[in-house]
Coordinates of C-alpha atoms in Angstrom, one line a residue:
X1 CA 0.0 0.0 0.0
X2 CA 1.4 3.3 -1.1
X3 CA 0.5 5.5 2.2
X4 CA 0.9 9.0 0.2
X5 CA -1.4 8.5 -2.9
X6 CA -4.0 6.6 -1.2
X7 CA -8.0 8.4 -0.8
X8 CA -9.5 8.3 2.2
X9 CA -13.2 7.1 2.2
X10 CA -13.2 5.7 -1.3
X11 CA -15.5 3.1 -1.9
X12 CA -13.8 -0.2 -2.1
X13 CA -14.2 -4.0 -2.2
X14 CA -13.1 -7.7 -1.5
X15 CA -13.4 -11.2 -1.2
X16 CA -12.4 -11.9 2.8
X17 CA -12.7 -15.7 2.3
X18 CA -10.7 -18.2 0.5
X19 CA -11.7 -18.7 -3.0
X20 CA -12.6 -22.3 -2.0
X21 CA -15.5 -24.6 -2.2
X22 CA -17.6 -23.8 0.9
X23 CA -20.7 -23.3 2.3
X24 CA -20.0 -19.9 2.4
X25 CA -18.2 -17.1 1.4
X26 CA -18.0 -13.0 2.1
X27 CA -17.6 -10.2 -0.2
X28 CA -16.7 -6.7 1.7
X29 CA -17.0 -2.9 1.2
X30 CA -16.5 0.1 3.2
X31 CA -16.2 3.4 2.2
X32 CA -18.6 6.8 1.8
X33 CA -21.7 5.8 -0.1
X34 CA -21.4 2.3 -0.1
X35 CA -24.7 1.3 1.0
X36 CA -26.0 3.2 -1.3
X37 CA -24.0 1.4 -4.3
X38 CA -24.9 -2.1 -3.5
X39 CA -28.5 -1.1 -2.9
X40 CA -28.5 -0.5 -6.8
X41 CA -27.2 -4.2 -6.9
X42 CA -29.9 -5.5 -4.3
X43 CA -33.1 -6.7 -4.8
X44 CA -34.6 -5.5 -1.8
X45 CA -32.8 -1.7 -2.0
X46 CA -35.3 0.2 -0.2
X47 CA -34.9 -2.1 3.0
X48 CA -31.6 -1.7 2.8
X49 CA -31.1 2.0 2.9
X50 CA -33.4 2.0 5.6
X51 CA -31.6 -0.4 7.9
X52 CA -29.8 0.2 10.9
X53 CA -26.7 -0.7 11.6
X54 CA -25.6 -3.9 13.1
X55 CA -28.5 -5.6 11.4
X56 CA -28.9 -8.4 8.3
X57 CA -31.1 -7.7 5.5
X58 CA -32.1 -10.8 3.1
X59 CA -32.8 -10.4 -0.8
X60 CA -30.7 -11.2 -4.4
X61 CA -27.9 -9.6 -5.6
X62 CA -28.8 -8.7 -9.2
X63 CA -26.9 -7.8 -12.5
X64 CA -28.6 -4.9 -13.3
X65 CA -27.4 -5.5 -17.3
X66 CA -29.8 -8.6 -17.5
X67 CA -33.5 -8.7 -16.9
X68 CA -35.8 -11.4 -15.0
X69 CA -34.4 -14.6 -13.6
X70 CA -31.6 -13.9 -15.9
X71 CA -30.4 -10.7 -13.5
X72 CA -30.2 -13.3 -10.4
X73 CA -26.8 -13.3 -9.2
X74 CA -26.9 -15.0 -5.8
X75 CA -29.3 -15.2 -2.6
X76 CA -27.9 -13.5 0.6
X77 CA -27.8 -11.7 3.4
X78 CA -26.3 -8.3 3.6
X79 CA -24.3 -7.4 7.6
X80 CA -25.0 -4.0 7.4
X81 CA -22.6 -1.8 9.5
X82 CA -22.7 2.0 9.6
X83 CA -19.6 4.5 11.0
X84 CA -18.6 5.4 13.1
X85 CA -19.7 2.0 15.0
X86 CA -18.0 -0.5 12.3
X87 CA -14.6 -2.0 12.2
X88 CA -12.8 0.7 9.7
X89 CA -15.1 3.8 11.4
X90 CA -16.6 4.5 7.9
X91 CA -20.1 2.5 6.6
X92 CA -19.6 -0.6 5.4
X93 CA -21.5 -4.1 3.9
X94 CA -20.7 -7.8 4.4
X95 CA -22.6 -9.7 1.2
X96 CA -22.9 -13.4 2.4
X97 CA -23.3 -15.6 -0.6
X98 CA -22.5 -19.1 -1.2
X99 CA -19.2 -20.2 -1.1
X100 CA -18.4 -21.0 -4.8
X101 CA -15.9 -19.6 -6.2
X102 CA -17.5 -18.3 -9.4
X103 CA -20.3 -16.6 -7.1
X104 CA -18.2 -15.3 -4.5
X105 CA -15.9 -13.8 -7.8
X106 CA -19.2 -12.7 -9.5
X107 CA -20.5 -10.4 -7.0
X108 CA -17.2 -9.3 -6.5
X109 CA -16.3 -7.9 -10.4
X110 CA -20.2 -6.7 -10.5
X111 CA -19.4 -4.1 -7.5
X112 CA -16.1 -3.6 -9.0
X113 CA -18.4 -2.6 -12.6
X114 CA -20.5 0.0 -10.3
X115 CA -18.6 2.4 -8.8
X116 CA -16.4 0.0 -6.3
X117 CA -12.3 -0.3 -6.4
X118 CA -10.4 -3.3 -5.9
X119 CA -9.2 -3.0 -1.7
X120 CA -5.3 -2.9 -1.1
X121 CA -3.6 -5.1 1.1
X122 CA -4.7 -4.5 4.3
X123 CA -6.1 -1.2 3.7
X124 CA -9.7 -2.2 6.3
X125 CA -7.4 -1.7 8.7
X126 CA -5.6 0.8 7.5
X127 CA -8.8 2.9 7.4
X128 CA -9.1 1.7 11.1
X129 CA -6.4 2.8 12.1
X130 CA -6.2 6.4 10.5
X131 CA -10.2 6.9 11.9
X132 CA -9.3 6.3 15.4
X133 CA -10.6 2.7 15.7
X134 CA -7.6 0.6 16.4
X135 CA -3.6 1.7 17.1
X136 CA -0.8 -0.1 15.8
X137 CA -0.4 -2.7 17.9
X138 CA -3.6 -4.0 17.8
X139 CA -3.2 -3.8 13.8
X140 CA -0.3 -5.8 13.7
X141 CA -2.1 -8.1 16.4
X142 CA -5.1 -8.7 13.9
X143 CA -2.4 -10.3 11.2
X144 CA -0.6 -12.1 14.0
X145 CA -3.6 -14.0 14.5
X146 CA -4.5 -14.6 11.1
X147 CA -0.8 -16.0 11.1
X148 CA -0.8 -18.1 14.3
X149 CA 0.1 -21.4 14.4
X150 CA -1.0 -22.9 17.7
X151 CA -3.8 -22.0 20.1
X152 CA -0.6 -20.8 22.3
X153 CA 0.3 -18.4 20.0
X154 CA -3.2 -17.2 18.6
X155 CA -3.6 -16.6 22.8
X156 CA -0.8 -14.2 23.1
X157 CA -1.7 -12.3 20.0
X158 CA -5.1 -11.4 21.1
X159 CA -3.6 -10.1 24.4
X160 CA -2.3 -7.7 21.6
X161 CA -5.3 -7.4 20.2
X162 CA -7.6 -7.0 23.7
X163 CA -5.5 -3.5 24.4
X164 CA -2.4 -5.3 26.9
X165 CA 0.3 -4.2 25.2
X166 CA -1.1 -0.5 24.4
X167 CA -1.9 -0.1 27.9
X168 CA 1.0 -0.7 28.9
X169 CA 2.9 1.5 26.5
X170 CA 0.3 4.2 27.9
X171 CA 1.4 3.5 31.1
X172 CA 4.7 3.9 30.7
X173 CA 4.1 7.1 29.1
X174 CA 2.5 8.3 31.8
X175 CA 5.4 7.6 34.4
X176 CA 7.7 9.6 31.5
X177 CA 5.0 12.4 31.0
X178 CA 4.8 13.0 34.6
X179 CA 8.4 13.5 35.4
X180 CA 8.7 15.4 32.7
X181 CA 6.1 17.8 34.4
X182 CA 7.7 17.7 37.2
X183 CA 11.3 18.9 35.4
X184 CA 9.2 21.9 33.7
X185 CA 8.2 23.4 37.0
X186 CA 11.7 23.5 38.6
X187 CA 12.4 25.2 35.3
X188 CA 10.3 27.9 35.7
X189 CA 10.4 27.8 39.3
X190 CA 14.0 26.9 40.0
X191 CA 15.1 26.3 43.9
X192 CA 18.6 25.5 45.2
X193 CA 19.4 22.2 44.9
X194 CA 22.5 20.6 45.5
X195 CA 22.7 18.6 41.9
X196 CA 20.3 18.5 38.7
X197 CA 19.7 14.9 40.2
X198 CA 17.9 16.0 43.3
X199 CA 15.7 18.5 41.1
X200 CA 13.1 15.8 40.5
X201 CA 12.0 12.2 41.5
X202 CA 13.7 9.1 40.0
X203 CA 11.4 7.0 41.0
X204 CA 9.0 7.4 38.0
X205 CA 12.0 7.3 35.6
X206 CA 13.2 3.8 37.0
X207 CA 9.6 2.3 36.5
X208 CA 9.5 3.1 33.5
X209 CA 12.9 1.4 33.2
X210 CA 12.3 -1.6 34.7
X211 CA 9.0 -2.4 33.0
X212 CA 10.8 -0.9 29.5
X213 CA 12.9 -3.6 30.4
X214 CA 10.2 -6.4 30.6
X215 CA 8.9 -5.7 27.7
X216 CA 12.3 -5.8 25.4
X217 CA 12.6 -9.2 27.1
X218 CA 9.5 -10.4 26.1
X219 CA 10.0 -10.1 22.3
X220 CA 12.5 -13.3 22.4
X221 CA 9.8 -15.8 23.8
X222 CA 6.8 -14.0 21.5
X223 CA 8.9 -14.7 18.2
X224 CA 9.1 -18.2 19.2
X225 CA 5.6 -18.4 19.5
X226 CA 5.3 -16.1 16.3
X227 CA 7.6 -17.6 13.4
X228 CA 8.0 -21.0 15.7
X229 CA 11.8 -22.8 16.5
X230 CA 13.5 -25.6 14.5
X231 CA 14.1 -28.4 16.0
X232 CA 15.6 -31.3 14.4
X233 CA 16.2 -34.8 14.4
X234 CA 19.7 -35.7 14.1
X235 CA 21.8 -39.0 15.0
X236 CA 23.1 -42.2 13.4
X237 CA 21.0 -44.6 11.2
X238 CA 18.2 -46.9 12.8
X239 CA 18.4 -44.4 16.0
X240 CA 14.6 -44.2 15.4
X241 CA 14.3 -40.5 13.9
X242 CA 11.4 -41.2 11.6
X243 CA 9.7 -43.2 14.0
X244 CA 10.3 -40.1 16.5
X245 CA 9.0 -37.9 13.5
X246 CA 5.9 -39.9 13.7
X247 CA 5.0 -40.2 17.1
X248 CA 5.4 -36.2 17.3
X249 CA 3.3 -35.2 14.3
X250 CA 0.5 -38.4 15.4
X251 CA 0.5 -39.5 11.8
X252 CA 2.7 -41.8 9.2
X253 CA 4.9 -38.8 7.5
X254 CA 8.4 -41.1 7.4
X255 CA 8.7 -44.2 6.1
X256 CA 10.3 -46.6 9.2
X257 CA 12.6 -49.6 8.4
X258 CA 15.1 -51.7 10.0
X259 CA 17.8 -51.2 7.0
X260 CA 20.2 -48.4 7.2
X261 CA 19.7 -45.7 5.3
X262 CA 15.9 -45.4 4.6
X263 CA 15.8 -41.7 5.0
X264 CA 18.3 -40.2 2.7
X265 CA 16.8 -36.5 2.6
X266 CA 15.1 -34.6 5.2
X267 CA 11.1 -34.7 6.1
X268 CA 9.7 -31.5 7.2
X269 CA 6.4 -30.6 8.8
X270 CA 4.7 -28.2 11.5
X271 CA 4.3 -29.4 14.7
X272 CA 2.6 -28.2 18.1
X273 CA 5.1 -28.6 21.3
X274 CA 4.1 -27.3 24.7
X275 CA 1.9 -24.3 22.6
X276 CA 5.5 -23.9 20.2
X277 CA 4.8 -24.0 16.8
X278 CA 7.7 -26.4 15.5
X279 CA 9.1 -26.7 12.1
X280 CA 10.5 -30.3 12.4
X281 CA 13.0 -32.0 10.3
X282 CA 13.7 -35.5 9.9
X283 CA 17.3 -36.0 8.3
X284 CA 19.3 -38.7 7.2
X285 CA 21.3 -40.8 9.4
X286 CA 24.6 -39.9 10.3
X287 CA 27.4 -42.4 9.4
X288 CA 30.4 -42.9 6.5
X289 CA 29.3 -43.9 3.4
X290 CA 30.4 -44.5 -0.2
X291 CA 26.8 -44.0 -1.6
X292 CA 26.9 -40.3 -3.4
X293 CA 23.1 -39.7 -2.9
X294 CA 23.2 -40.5 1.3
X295 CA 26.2 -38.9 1.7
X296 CA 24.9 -35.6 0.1
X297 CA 21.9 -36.6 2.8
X298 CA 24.1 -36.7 5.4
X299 CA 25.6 -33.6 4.5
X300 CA 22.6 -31.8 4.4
X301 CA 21.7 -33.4 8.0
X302 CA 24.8 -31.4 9.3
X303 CA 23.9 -28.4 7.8
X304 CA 20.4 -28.5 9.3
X305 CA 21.3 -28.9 12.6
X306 CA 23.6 -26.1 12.4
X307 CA 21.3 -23.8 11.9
X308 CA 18.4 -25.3 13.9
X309 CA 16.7 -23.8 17.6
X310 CA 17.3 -26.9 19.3
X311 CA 18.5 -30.9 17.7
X312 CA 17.1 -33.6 19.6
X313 CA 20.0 -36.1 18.8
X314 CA 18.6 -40.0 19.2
X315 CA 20.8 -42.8 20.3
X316 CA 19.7 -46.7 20.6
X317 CA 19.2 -47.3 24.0
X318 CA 20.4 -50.8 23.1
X319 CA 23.6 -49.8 21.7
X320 CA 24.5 -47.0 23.2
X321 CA 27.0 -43.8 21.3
X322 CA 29.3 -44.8 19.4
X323 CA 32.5 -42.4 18.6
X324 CA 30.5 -40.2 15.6
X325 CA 28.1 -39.9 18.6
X326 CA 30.5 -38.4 20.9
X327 CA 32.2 -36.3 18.6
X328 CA 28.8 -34.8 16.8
X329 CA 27.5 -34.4 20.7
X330 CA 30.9 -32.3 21.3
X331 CA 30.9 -30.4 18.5
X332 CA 27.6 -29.1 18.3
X333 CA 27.2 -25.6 19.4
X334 CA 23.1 -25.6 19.3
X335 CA 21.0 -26.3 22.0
X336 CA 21.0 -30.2 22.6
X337 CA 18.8 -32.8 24.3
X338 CA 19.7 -36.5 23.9
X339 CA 17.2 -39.1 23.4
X340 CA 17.3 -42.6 24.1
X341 CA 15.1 -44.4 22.0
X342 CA 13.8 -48.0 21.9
X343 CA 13.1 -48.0 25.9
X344 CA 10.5 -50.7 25.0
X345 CA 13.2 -53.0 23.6
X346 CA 13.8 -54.1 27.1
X347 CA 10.5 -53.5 28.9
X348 CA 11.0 -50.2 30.0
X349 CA 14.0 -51.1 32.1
X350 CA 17.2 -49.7 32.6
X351 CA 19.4 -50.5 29.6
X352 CA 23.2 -51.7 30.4
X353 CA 23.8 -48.4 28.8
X354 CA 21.3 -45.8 30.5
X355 CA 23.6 -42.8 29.5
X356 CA 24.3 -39.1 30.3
X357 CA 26.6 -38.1 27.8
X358 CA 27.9 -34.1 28.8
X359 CA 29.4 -31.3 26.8
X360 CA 32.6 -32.8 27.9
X361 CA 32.4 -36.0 26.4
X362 CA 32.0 -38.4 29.5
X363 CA 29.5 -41.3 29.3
X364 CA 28.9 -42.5 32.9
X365 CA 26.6 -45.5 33.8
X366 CA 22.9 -44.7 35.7
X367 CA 24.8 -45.2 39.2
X368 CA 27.5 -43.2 38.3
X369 CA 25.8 -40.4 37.3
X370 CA 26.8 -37.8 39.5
X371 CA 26.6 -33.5 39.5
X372 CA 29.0 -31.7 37.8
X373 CA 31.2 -29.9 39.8
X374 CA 30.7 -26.4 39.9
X375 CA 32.0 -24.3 37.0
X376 CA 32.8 -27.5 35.2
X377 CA 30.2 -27.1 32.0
X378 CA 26.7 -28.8 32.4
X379 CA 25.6 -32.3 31.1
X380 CA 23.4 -32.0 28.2
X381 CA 19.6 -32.9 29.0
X382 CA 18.7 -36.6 28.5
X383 CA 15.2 -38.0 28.3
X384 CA 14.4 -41.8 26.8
X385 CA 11.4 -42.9 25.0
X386 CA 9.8 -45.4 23.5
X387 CA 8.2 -43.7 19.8
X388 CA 6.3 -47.1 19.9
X389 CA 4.4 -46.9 23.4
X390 CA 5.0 -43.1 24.0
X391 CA 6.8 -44.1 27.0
X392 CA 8.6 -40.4 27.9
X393 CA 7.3 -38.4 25.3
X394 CA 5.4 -35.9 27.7
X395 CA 8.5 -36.2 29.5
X396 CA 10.8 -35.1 26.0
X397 CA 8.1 -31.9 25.8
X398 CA 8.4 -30.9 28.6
X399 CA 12.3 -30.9 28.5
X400 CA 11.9 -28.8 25.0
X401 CA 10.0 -26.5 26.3
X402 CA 12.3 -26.0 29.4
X403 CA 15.7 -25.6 26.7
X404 CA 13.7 -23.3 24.8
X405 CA 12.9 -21.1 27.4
X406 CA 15.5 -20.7 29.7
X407 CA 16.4 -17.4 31.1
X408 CA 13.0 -16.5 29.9
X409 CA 9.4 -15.9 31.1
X410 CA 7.0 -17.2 28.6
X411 CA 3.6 -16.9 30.5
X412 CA 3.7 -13.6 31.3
X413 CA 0.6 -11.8 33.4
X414 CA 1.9 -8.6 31.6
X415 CA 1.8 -7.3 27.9
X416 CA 4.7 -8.8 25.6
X417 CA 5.9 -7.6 22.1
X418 CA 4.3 -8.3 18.8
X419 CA 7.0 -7.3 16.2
X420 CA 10.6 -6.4 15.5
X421 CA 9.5 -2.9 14.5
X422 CA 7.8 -2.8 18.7
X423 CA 10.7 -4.2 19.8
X424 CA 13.0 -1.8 18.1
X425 CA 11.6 1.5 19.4
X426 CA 11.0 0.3 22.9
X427 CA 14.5 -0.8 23.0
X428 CA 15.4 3.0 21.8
X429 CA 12.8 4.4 24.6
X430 CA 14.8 2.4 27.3
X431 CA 18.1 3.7 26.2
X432 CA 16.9 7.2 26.3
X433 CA 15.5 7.0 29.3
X434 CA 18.6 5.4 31.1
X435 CA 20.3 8.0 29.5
X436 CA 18.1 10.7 31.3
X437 CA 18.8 9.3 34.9
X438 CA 23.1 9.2 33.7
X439 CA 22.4 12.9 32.8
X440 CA 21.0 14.1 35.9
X441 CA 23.9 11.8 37.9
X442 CA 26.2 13.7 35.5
X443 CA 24.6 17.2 36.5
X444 CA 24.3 18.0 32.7
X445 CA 21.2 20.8 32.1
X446 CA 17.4 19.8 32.3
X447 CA 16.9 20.9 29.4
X448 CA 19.4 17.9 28.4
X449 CA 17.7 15.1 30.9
X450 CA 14.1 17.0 29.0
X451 CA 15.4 16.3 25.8
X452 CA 15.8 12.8 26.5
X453 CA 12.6 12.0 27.9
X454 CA 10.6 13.7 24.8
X455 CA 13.0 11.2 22.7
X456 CA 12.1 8.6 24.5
X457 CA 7.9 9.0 24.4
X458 CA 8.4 9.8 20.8
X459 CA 9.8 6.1 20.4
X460 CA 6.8 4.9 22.3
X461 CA 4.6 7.0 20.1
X462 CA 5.8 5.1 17.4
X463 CA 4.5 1.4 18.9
X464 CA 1.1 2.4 19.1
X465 CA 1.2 4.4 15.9
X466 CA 0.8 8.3 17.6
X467 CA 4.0 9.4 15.4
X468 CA 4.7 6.7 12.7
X469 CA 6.6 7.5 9.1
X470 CA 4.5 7.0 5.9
X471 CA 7.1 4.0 4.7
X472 CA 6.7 2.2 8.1
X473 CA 2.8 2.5 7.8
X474 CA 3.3 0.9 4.2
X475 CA 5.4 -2.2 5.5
X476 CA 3.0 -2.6 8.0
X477 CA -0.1 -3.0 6.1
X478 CA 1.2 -4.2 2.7
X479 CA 1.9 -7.5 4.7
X480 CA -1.9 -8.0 5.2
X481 CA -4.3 -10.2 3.1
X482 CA -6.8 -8.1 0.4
X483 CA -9.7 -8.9 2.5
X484 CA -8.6 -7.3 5.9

């Protein structure tokens, strides 16, 4: 969407459903006049200029260039919504037809013939947004949404969209905005003070730091939950990786077999994992081999879990690591949790080999386990399965879950971040507000400490979309489907 040469309350249309066979399907408008237009399209156009708003009104759309049955488009029912009380603020019409495509099309290019224009990419809520009926934040939340993955992270994005995150910003702003009131009265009223420091109160300034703080911290656990992790499968042939591939996605995705080398390139496929979205890869068994085709496999394998969130490497709990066990476990620089598989080989009891295999390389027996020392570096995780029974699986969840969130607080009672654009201009109001308290410690000017401040609710301004650049507003919105 090109911010500078678009026209405000121009009537406009589109389809807001997939262009699939369904039972039904939505064709939307807003704009000044637009009841008005697709009254000249209705079959029943006096009841329609005469209803109120949040009602339905039933009748034909009709082609007005045919006559009789002939002009029949398509029974519906017509949401009528009028501003400001609708979602964009202006008056608007939801035409429910059926949900074929060549109906849901055909009303479409007949409003498109009389006097409607094709919407932009997210331009409904572009219009919401410039008439006062949603900020930023909750604008980005309404494509996060669409976007979600898992119920997890559908839940954290209507937070977004419920108000938490811009009432927080507001809050902050207030704890700013306040000092800052404070600072212009010892301006014009200026008393003797010992420093520029003692001239106000701090404390405001060091809420507003702390919960600044919070909510740059936050943006690492919501992307997770946003664009999901990658987590792959890695370890040597028949370690049971496609049968763990299986089990996790609850359907037959890999083929399984007992001779080496089945899976020669990699499987992927979303997954749900403790409310994660995962993308998942399944990769070719690690081992030495003169066959070109799996050894390109096995390269690729490598290359996967180099750039993966987390590997889950998978050993035979019958077997145990071998040395290309050990040495991948060493060298691997990702986040790690080892999986014994097979547990059911043996009834579920402890194998000869029921291993904890650390960053150092040691391999210890069950009773010899013992606590690293401290500052010596931590054993990896270990959890063993059975991909057969499901023996330890809620167990190997719960273990991701725990690697991919350490040092962080994913279920947060307060608002988190939605986007790298939030994340980068609270991260700016933090630093100019730190910088605010080091230039009252450093007895510069108020003006200077004033200056600061202003900065920094100008970079909270632009998170809920109070100051915001054209180009910024176009990335935003240009992201969106047609239909919202």
């Amino acid at each position: 969407m090109i911010i500078g040469k678009y026209t405000p309350e121009e009537p406009i249309s589109s389809i807001a459903t997939a262009l699939a066979p369904s039972a039904l399907g939505i064709v939307r408008v807003s704009g000044k006049n637009c009841i008005e237009l697709v009254s000249r399209l209705f079959s029943r156009p006096k009841a329609l200029m005469q209803a109120a708003g949040n009602t339905i009104v039933y009748g034909w759309i009709l082609n007005p260039e045919k006559n009789g049955a002939d002009a029949r488009v398509d029974e519906v029912l017509l949401s009528v919504f009028k501003g400001p009380k609708s979602f964009t603020g202006e008056d608007m019409v939801e035409i429910s037809c059926h949900g074929g495509p060549a109906v849901v099309t055909a009303i479409h290019n007949l409003l498109l013939k009389n006097g409607f224009r094709q919407a932009n990419r997210g331009e409904y809520t572009f219009r919401a947004y410039i008439n006062g009926k949603t900020d930023l934040t909750r604008a980005e939340a309404i494509k996060e949404i669409i976007d979600s993955h898992t119920d997890a992270s559908r839940s954290h994005a209507a937070g977004r969209l419920s108000g938490s995150l811009y009432k927080e910003i507001d809050s902050i702003k207030k704890l700013i905005v306040d000092t800052l009131a404070s600072i212009e009265v010892e301006i014009e009223y200026p008393e003797d003070e010992e420093t520029i420091a003692d001239s106000f109160n701090r404390s405001d300034i060091e809420k507003a730091i702390e919960r600044l703080q919070l909510l740059a911290d936050s943006w690492k656990s919501e992307k997770m939950y946003q664009d999901g992790v990658r987590i792959v499968l890695a370890g040597r042939t028949n370690a049971g990786k496609s049968s763990l591939f299986n089990a996790i996605l609850k359907e037959e995705r890999a083929i399984v077999s007992d001779i080496e080398g089945t899976t020669r390139d990699w499987l992927e496929s979303w997954a749900s994992i403790k409310g994660f979205p995962v993308r998942l890869f399944d990769t070719a068994g690690l081992r030495q081999t003169d066959d070109l085709i799996e050894a390109q496999g096995v390269e690729i394998s490598r290359n996967l879990a180099q750039d993966a969130d987390l590997v889950l490497y998978l050993i035979d709990s019958s077997c145990g690591p071998d040395e290309e066990d050990l040495a991948f476990i060493k060298k691997c620089t990702e986040p790690l949790i080892i999986v014994l598989t097979k547990s059911d080989k043996d009834g579920g009891e402890s194998t000869p080999l029921a291993l904890r295999v650390s960053e150092g390389n040691s391999v210890v027996s069950e009773s010899e386990r013992t606590t690293p020392p401290s500052g010596e570096t931590p054993q990896r995780p270990l959890v063993k399965i059975s991909s057969k029974t499901g023996s330890g699986m809620e167990e190997l969840y719960t273990k991701i879950a725990e690697v991919l969130t350490e040092g962080q607080a994913t279920e947060r009672e307060q608002a988190g971040l939605g986007s790298a654009r939030q994340k980068e201009a609270v991260c700016e109001a933090l630093e100019c507000t730190r910088h605010a308290l080091v230039s009252a410690d450093d007895n510069y000017t108020l003006d200077a400490v004033v200056q600061d401040l202003e900065d920094a609710l100008d970079s909270l301004s632009e998170v809920t979309g109070e100051i915001t650049p054209d180009d910024v507003l176009g990335s935003i919105f240009e992201n969106f489907c047609v239909g919202k």
